[in-house]
Coordinates of C-alpha atoms in Angstrom, one line a residue:
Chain D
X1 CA 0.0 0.0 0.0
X2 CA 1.5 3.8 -1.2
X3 CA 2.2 5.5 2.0
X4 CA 4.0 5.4 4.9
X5 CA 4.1 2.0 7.7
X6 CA 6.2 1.9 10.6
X7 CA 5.9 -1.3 12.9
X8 CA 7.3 -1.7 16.6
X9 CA 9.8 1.6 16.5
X10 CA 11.9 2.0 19.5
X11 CA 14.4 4.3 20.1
X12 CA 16.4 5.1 23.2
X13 CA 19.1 8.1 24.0
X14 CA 21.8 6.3 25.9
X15 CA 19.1 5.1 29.1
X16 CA 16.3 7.4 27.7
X17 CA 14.2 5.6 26.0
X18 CA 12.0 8.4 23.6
X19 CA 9.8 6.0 21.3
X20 CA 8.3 2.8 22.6
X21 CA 7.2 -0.2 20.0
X22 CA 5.2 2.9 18.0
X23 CA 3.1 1.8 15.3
X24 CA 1.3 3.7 12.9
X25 CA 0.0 3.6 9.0
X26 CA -0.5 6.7 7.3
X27 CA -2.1 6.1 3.5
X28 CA -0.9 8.5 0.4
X29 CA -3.5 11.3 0.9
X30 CA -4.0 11.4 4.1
X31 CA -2.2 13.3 7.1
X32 CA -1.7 11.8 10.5
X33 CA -0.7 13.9 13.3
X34 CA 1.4 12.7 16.1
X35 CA 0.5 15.2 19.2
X36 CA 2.3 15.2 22.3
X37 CA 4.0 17.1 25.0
X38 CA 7.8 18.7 24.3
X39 CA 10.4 15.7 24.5
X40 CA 8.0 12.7 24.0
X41 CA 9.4 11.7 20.8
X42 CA 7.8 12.5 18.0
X43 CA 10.2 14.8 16.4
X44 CA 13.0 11.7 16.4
X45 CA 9.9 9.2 14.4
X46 CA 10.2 12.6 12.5
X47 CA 14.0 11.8 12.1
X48 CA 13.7 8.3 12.3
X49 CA 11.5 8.2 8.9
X50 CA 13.6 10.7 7.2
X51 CA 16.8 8.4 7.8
X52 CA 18.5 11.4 9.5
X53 CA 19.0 8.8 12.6
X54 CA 19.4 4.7 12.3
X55 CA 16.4 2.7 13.5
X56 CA 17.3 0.8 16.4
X57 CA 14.2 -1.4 16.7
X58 CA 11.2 -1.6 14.7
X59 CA 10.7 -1.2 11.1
X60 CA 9.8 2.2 8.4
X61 CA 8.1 0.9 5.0
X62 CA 7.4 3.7 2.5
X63 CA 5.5 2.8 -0.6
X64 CA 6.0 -1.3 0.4
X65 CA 9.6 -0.8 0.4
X66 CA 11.1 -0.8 3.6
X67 CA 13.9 2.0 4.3
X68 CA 14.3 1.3 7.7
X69 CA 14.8 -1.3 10.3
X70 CA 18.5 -2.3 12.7
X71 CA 19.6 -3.8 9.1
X72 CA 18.2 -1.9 6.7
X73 CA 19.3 2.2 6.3
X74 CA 18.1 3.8 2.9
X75 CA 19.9 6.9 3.1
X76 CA 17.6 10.1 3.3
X77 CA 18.0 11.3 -0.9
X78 CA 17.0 7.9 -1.7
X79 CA 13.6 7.3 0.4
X80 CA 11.9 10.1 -1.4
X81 CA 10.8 12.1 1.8
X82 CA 9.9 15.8 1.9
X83 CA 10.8 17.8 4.7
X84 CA 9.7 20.9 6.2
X85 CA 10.4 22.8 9.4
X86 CA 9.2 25.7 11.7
X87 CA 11.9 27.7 10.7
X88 CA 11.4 27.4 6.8
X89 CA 15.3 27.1 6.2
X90 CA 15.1 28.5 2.9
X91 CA 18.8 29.2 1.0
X92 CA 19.3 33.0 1.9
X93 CA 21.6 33.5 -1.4
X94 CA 19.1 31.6 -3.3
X95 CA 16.0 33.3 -5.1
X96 CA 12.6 31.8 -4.6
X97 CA 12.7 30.1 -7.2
X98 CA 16.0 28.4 -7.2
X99 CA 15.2 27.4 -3.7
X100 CA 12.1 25.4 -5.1
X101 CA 14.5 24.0 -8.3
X102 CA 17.0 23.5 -5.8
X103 CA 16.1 19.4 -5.2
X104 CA 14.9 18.9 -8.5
X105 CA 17.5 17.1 -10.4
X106 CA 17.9 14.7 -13.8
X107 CA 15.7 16.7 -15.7
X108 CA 15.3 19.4 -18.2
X109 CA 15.9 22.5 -17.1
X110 CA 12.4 23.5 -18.9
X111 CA 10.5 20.9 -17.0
X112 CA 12.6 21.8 -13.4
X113 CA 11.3 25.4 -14.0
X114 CA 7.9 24.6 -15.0
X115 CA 7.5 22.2 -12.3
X116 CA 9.0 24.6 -10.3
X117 CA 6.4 27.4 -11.4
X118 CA 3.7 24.9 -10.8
X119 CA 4.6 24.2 -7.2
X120 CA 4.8 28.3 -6.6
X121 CA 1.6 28.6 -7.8
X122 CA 0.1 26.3 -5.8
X123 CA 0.8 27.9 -3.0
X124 CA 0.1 31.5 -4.7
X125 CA 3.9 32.5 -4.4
X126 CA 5.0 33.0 -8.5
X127 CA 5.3 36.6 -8.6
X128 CA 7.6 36.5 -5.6
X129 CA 10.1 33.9 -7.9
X130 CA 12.9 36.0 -8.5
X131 CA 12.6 37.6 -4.5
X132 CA 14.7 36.5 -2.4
X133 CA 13.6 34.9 1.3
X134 CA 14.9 37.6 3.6
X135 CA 12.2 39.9 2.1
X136 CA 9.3 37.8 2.5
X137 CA 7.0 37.0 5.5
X138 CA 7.0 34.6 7.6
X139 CA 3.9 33.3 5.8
X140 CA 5.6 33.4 2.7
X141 CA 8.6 31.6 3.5
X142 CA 6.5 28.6 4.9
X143 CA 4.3 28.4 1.6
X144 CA 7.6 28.4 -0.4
X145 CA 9.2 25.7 2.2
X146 CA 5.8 23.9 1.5
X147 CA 6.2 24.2 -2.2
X148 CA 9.8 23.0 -2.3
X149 CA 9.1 20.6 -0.1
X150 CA 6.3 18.9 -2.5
X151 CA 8.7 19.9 -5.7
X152 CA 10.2 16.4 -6.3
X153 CA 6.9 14.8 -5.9
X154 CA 8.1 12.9 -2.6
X155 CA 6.5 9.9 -1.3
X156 CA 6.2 10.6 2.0
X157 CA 6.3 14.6 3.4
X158 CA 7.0 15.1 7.2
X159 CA 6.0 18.5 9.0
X160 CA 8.0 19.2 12.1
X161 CA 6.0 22.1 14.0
X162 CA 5.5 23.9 10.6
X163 CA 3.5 26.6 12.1
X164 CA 4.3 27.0 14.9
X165 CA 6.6 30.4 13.6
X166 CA 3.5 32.3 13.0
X167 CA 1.4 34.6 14.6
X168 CA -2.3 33.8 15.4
X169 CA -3.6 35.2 12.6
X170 CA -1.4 34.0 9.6
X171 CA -0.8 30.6 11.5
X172 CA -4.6 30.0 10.5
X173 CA -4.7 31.3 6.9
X174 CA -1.4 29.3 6.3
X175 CA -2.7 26.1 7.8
X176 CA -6.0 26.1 5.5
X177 CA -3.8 27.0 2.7
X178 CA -1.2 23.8 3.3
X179 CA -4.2 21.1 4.1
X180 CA -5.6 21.8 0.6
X181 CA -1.9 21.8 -1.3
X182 CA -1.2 18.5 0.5
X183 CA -4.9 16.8 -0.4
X184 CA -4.5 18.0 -4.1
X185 CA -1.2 16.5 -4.3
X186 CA -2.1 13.2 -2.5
X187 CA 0.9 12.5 -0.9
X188 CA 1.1 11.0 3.0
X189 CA 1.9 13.4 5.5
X190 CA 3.5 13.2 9.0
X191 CA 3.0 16.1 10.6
X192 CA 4.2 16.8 14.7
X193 CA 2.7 19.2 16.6
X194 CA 1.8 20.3 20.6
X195 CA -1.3 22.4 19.2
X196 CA -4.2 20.0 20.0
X197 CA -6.2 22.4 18.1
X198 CA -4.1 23.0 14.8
X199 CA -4.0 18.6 14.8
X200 CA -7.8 18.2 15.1
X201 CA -8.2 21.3 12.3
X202 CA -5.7 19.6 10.2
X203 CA -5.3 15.4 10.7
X204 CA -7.3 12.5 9.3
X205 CA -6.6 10.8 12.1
X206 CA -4.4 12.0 15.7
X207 CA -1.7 9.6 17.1
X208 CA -1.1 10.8 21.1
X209 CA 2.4 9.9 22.5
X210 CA 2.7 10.4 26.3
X211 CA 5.8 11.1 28.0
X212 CA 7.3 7.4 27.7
X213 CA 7.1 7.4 24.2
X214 CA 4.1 5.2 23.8
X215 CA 0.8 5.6 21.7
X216 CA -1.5 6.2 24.0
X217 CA -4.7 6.4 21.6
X218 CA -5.4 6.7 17.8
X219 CA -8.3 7.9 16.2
X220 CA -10.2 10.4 14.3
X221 CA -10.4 13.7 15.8
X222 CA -13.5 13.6 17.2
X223 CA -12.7 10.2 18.7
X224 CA -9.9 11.7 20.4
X225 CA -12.2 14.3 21.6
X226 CA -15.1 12.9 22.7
X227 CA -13.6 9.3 23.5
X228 CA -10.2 9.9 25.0
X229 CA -9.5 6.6 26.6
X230 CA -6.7 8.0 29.3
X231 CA -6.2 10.9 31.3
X232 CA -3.5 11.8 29.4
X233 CA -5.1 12.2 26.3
X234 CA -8.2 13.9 27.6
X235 CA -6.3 16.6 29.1
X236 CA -3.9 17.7 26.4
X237 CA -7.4 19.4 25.1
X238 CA -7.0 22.0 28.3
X239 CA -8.3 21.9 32.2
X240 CA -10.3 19.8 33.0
X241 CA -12.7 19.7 36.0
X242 CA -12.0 16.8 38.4
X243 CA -14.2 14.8 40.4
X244 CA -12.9 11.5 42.6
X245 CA -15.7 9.1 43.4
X246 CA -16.0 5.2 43.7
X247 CA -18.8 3.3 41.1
X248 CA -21.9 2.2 42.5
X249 CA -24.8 0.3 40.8
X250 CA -22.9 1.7 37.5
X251 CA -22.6 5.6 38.6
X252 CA -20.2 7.8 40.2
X253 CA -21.7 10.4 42.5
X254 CA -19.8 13.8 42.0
X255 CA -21.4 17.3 43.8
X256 CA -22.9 18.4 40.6
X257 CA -25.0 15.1 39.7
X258 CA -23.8 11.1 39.2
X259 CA -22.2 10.2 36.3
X260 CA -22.9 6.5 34.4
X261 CA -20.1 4.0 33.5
X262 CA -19.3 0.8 32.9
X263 CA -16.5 0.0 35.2
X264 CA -17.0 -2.2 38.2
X265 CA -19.2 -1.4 41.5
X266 CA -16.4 -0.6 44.5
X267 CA -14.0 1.2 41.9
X268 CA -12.1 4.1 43.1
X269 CA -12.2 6.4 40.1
X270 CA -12.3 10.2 38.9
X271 CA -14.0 11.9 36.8
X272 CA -12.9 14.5 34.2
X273 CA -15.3 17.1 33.2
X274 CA -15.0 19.4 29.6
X275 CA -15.5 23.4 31.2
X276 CA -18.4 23.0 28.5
X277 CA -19.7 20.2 29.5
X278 CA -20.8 22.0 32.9
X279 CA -24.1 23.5 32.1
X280 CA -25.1 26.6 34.1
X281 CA -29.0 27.0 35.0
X282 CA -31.5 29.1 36.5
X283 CA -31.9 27.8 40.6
X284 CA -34.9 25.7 41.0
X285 CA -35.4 24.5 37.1
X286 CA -33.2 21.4 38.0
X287 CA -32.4 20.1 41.4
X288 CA -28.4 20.7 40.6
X289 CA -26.3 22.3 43.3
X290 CA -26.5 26.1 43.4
X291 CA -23.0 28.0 42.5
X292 CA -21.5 31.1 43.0
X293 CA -19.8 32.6 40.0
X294 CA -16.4 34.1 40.9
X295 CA -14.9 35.6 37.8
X296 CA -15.9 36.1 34.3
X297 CA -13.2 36.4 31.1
X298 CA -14.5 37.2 28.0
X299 CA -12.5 35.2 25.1
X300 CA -14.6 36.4 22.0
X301 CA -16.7 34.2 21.4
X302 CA -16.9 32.2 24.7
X303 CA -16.8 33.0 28.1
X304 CA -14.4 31.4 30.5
X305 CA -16.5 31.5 34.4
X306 CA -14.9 30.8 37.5
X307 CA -17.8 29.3 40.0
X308 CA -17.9 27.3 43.3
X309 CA -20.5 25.2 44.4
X310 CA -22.6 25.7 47.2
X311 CA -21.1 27.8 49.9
X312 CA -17.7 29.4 50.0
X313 CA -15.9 26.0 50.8
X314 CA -17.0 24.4 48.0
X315 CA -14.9 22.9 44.9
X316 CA -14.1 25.3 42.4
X317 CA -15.0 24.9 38.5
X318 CA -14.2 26.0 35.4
X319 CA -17.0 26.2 32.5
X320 CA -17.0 27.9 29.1
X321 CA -20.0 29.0 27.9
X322 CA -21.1 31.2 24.9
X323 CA -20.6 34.8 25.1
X324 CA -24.5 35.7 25.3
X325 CA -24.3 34.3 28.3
X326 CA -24.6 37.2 30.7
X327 CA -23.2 35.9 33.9
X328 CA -23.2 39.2 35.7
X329 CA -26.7 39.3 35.3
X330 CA -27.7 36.0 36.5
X331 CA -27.1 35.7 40.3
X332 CA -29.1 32.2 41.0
X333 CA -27.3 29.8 39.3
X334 CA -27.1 25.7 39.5
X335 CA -24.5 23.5 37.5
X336 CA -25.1 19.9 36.3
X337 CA -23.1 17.9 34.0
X338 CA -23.5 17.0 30.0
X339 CA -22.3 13.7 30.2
X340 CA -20.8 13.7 26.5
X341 CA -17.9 16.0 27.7
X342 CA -17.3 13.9 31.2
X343 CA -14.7 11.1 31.0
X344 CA -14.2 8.1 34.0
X345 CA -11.5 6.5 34.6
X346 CA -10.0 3.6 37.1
X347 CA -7.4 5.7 39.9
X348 CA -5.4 2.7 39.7
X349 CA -5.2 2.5 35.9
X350 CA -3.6 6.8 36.3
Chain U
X1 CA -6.0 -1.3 -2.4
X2 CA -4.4 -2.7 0.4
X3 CA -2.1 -5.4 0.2
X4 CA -0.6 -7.6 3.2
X5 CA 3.2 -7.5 2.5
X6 CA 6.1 -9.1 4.2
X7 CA 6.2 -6.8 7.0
X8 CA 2.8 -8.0 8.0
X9 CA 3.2 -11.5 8.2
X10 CA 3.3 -13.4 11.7
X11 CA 4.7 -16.8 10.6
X12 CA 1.4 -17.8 12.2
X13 CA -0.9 -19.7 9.5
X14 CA -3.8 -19.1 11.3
X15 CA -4.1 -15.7 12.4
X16 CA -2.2 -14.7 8.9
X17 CA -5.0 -16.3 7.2
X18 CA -7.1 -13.9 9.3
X19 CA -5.4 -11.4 8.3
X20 CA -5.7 -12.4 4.6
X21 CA -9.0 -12.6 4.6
X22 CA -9.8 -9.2 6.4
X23 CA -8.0 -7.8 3.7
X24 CA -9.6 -9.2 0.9
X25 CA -13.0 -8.1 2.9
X26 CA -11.6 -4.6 3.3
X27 CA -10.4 -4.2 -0.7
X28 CA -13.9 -6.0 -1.9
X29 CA -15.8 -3.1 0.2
X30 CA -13.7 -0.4 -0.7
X31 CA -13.4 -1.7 -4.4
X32 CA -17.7 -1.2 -4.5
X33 CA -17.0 2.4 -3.2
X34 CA -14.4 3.4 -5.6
X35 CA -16.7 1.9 -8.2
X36 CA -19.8 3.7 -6.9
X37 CA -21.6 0.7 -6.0
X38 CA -22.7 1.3 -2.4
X39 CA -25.9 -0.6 -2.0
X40 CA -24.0 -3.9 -0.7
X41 CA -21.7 -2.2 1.4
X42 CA -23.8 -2.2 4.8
X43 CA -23.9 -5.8 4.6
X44 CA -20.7 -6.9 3.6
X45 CA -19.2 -4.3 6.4
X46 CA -21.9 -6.6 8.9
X47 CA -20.3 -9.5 7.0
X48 CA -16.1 -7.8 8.2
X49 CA -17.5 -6.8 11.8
X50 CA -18.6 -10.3 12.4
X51 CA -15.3 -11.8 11.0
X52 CA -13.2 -9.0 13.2
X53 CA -15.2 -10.3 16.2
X54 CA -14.4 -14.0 15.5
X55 CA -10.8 -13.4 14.7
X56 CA -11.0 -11.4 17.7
X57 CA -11.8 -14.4 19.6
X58 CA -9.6 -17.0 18.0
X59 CA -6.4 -14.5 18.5
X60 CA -6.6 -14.3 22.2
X61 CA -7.2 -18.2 22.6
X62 CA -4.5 -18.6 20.7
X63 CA -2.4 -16.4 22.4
X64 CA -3.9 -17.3 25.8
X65 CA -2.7 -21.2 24.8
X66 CA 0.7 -20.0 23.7
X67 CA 1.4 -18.1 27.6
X68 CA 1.8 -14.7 25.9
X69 CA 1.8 -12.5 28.9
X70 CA 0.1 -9.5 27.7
X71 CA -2.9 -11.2 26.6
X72 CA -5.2 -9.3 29.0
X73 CA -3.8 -5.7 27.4
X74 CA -4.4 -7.3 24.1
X75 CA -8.4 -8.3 25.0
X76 CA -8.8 -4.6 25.8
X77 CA -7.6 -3.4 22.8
X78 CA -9.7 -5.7 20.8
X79 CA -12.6 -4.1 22.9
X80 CA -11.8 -0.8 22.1
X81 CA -11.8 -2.0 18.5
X82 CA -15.3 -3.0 18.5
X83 CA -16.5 -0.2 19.5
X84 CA -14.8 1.5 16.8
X85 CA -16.5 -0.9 14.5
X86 CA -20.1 0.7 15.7
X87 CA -18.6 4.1 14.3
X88 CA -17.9 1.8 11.1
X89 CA -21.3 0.6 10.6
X90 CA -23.0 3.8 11.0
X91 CA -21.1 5.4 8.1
X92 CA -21.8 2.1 6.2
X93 CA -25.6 2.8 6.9
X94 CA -25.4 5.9 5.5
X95 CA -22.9 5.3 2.5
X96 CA -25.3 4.7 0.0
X97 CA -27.1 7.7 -0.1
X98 CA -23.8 9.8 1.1
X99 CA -21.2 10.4 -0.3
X100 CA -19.2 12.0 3.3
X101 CA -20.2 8.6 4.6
X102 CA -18.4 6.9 1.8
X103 CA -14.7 8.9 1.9
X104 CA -15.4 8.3 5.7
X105 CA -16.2 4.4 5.4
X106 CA -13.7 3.8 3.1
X107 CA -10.9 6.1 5.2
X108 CA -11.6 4.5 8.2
X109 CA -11.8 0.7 7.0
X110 CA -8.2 0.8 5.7
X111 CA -7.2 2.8 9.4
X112 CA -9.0 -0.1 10.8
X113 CA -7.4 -2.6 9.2
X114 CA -3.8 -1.6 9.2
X115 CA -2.9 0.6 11.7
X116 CA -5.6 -0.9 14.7
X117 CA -5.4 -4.1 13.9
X118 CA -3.3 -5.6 11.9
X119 CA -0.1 -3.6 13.2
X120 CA -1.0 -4.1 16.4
X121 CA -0.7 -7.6 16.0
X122 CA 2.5 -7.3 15.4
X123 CA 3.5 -6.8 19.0
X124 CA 3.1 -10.5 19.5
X125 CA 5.2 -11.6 16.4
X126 CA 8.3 -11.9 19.0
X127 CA 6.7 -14.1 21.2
X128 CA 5.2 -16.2 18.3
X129 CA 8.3 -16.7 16.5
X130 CA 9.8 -18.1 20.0
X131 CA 7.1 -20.3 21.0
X132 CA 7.3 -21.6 17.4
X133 CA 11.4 -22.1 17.7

């Protein structure tokens, strides 16, 4: 199958070990995301895949051939890997275009330009060919880093934090603009990132490594979202509200209402609650706990609230809720859960 | 079209012939989509699940009988996988009349197949080869 296969990859630094028996498929077309905290590996499977580093264990199979494996090394120009970075590292003496025709070799110097042209298009960059990087943007460097990248038609293309050089605004037009270059041109990507959001906006499917180097959960995004099957992987979406409790007759008791799961009766467990999946109401339409709202942030189009339950002991939460919501204005308040956005899971399993 | 190479092979007949045959279910289904001909594909995606459930079942008595020691890591990933398999079947409910169902059906068959299942199985390809030496 075209695309990239790794199988059983570990890879240690002296008594570090930074990937553990990772295992992941990603099809041509499609981009897979591996999301994780700083130092958790995923920039060396980067590495690993580009044959910048020797496998250790495990095995890399591009396009059914494999590259990798502890007796198998393709050397990087031959596996036929794209790479781009955060910081662009476009050739400062070269123009745009020769940094595009720069990789592009055996062929006509007619078809390198065209193809050349063709990539810079692409990525709406050809009247910027004869510029030179230092007087573009930092938007404008990653479409032409994306558009080199993609020049010699690779077989795999691997994004190491590729936006993560831009500000707010151009970090999202620059995103949307590389998603649809890479779906047109069909080729597999591996893309790293610690921006939960810019994975779920731009991945087929999420691969979470923890801290020991393991996969902790794969899946489409909304998966990850809605099903994360570990604490780890439901927090990396932001703060959580937590609850500890013990399962009885299938339910977890937690001050703001019981919760239903499926683990077993005399379970120690806590639960982990979205801020939006606490629902704020008016006192005395639901039998909820009342709650005192301590702060208010506006973020635009939600609002963040601070509120404790019951009296001025009581466990503090966190809730988002949309910006109409006048919280200033509404002084009886009672909070209850919307159990799609609360997760359960075993203490002892943590 | 996926294609069980080298890689994927456990040197087990049994479970490889699984593995076979998941794949030749997996390319038949995504074949009908690519050809536009949807209206079989809720059944023979039933027809997969069940299989996936059976193989399911045979892999962790085998690997119960064999003494691999992380076969109670190995049922709870196998349950995880069926509930992905409900996701599955609702896009194949829909895939006939939609065309977002199909891309998803399709997308998440071959992510099914490969990269939850068959991949995975390949932790225990150590411990087979030993048992077998």
């Amino acid at each position: 199958m075209n695309g990239l296969h790794v199988v059983g990859l570990s890879h240690a630094y002296g008594n570090k070990q930074v990937l553990n028996n990772v295992a992941l498929m990603i099809p041509a077309g499609e981009l897979v995301c591996l999301l994780g905290p700083s130092g958790c590996g995923k920039s060396t499977l980067l590495r690993l895949a580009a044959g910048l580093e020797e496998v250790q264990q495990g095995t890399i199979v591009i396009d059914d051939v494999t590259v990798a494996s502890p007796d198998i090394h393709v050397v990087p120009e031959r596996r036929h890997v794209g790479l781009m970075f955060q910081d662009y590292a476009l050739f400062p003496h070269l123009s745009i275009i020769d940094n595009v025709t720069f990789g592009l070799t055996g062929m006509a110097v007619d078809v390198v330009r065209r193809r050349a042209m063709d990539l810079l298009d692409q990525v709406d960059m050809t009247s910027y060919a004869e510029s030179y990087p230092h007087t573009l943007s930092g938007g404008q460097q990653q479409r032409v880093a994306l558009a080199r990248a993609l020049a010699p038609r690779p077989r795999l293309l691997l994004l190491d934090e590729p936006f993560s050089g831009l500000d707010a605004n151009m970090r999202q037009t620059i995103r949307e603009e590389t998603l649809s270059v890479l779906k047109r041109s069909g080729v597999a990507t591996l893309m790293v990132t610690h921006d939960p959001e810019e994975a779920m906006f731009m991945a087929d499917r999420i691969k979470i490594i923890g801290a020991n180097g393991r996969i902790l959960q794969a899946g489409r995004p909304h998966d990850i979202y809605y099903h994360p099957n570990h604490e780890f992987v439901a927090k990396m979406f932001g703060k959580m509200n937590k609850f500890e409790g013990v399962v009885q007759d299938g339910l977890v008791k937690t001050p703001l209402g019981s919760i239903a799961t499926d683990l077993l009766d005399g379970l120690k467990v806590q639960v982990l609650i979205r801020p939006e999946g606490v629902i704020l109401d008016n006192v005395g339409k639901t039998a909820s706990p009342k709650v005192v709202v301590t702060s208010s942030h506006l973020l635009g189009h939600d609002n963040i609230i601070r509120a404790r339950i019951g009296n001025s002991d009581g466990e503090d939460l966190y809730i988002r809720v949309h910006h109409t919501f006048e919280v200033e204005f509404k002084k009886n308040l009672s909070a209850r859960i919307d159990p799609e956005y609360a997760f359960v899971y075993a203490i002892d399993n943590i | 079209m996926v294609e069980l190479t080298e890689t994927f092979v456990l040197e087990c007949e049994e479970l490889d012939k699984d593995h076979k045959r998941l794949v030749e279910m997996v390319n038949d289904i995504t074949d009908d989509i690519d050809k536009g001909a949807t209206g079989n594909c809720n059944s023979k995606v039933l027809n997969f699940v069940n299989f996936a459930k059976e193989h399911f079942s045979r892999e962790e008595k085998l690997l119960t009988k064999n003494g691999y020691p992380e076969v109670a890591k190995h049922h709870k990933h196998h349950q995880t996988l069926i509930a992905k398999m409900e996701h599955i079947q609702e896009f194949a409910a829909s895939a006939e009349t939609n065309q977002l169902a199909c891309v998803s059906l399709k997308r998440e068959l071959v992510y099914f197949l490969m990269d939850d299942l068959i991949t995975t199985d390949m932790d225990f390809k150590d411990h087979i080869d030993s048992e077998q030496e």
